Structure formats: structure tokens, C-alpha cells
Coordinates of C-alpha atoms in Angstrom, one line a residue:
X1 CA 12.5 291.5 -8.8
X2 CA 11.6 288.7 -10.1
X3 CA 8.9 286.7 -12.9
X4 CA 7.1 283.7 -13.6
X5 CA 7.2 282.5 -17.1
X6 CA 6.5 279.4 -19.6
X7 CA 9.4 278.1 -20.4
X8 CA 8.9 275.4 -22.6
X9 CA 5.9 272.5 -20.7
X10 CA 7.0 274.0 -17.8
X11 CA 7.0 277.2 -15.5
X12 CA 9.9 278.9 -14.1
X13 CA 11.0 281.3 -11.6
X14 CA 13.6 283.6 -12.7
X15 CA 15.3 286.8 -11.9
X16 CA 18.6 288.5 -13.6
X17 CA 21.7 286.7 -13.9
X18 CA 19.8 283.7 -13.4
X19 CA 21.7 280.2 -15.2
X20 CA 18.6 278.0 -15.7
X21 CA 18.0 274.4 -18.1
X22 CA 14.9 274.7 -20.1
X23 CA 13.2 272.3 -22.7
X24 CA 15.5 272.4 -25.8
X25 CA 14.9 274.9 -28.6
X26 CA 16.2 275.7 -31.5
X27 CA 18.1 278.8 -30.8
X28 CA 21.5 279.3 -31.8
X29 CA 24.3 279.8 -29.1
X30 CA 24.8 283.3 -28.4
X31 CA 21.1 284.4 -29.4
X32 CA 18.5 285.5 -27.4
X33 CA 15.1 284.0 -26.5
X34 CA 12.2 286.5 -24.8
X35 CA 8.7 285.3 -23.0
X36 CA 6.0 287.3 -21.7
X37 CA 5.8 286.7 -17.9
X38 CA 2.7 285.1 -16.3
X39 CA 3.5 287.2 -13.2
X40 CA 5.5 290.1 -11.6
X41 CA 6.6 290.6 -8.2
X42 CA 8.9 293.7 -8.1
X43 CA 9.9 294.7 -4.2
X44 CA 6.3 293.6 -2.8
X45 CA 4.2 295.0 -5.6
X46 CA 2.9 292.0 -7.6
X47 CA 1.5 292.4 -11.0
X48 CA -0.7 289.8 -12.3
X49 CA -3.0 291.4 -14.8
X50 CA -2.5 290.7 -18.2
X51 CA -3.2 294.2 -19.6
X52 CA -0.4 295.4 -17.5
X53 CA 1.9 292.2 -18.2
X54 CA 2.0 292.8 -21.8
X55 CA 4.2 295.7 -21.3
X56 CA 6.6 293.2 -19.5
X57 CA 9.2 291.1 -21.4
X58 CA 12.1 288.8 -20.4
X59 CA 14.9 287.9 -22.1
X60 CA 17.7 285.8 -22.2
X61 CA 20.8 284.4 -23.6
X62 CA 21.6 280.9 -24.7
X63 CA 24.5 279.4 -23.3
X64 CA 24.0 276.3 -25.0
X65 CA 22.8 272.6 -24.9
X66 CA 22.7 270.2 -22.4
X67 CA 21.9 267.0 -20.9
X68 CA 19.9 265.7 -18.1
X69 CA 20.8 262.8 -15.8
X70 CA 20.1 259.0 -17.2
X71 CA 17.3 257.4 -16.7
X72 CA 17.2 253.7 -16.4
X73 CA 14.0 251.4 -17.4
X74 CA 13.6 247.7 -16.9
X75 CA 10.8 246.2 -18.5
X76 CA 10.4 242.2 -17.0
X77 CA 8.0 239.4 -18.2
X78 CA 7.8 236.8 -15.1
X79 CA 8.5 232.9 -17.0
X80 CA 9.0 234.1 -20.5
X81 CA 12.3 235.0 -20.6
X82 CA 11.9 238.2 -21.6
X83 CA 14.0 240.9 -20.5
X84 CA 14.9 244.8 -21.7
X85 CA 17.3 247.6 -20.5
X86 CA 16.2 250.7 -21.9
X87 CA 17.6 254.1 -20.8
X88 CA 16.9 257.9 -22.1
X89 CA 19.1 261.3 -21.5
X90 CA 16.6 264.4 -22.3
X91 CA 17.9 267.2 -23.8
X92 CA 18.6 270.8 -22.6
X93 CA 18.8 274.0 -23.6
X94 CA 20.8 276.4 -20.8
X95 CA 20.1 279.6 -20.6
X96 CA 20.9 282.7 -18.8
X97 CA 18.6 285.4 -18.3
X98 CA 19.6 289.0 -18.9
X99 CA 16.9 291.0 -18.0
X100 CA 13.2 292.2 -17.0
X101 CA 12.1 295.1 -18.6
X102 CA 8.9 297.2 -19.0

């Protein structure tokens, strides 16, 4: 069994027991953070209707924050002499997911 959900600007595949980094939010370590899935699919049976989906919650434990890997910019002016490094680490929220339930 597993769901779709909006997690954050993005959506994610998850199932139980699932480790997973998601835009950071302001949860406290230990807490729990619930969405409503965008879709079902539970041993071939897929349920897409949001009627039925609003019985259908999944929650999850944060772990914790996080970092993702650096990125590196360069921004370069050809004959002025001007030069910049500029780099950026986004931050994380990890999560794990403790369960799918009706």
C-alpha cells in the first residue's frame, strides 16, 4: 500500500516506514505532521476520488532537519572585471512516515 501526497511544492510517493526529506517546516522533533493523500493504491485497487480520499490520512514523524547538497553559482561579466562565487545549501525537514489509515 502506498499514497501520493503534497508534501511541501512537491509530490511524494510514500508507504510505511518510509525515511523521506521534505521542504522544511516548522514542526518540532518528535512531532507528527498528517496530509490528505492525492491518491491510493492499496494491492491493485486505486482510489482517486476525493469523496472517498477524505476518509484517508497520512502521518508521520519528524526525525529532524537537514541539509541538501551545495550548490555552486558563478556569475561572470566578460572585460569588466567582475567576478562572484555564490553558493546556497536548502534546508530539510526528514521525516518518517508511520502510517496510512482510513
Amino acid at each position: 500500500m502506498y499514497a501520493i501526497v503534497r508534501a511541501g511544492g512537491r509530490q511524494e510517493k510514500v508507504s510505511v516506514d518510509d525515511v523521506l526529506n521534505i521542504d522544511r517546516v516548522s514542526e518540532e522533533t518528535g512531532s507528527t505532521v498528517s496530509w490528505e493523500p492525492l491518491l491510493i493504491v492499496d494491492d491493485g485497487k486505486v482510489v482517486s476520488d476525493s469523496s472517498e480520499l477524505s476518509a484517508y490520512k497520512v502521518t508521520a514523524e519528524v526525525l529532524g532537519e537537514t541539509k541538501g547538497p551545495k550548490i555552486n553559482m558563478i556569475k561572470y561579466k566578460n572585460k569588466t572585471g567582475y567576478k562572484k562565487r555564490l553558493g546556497h545549501r536548502q534546508k530539510y525537514t526528514r521525516v518518517r512516515v508511520t502510517g496510512i489509515a482510513k
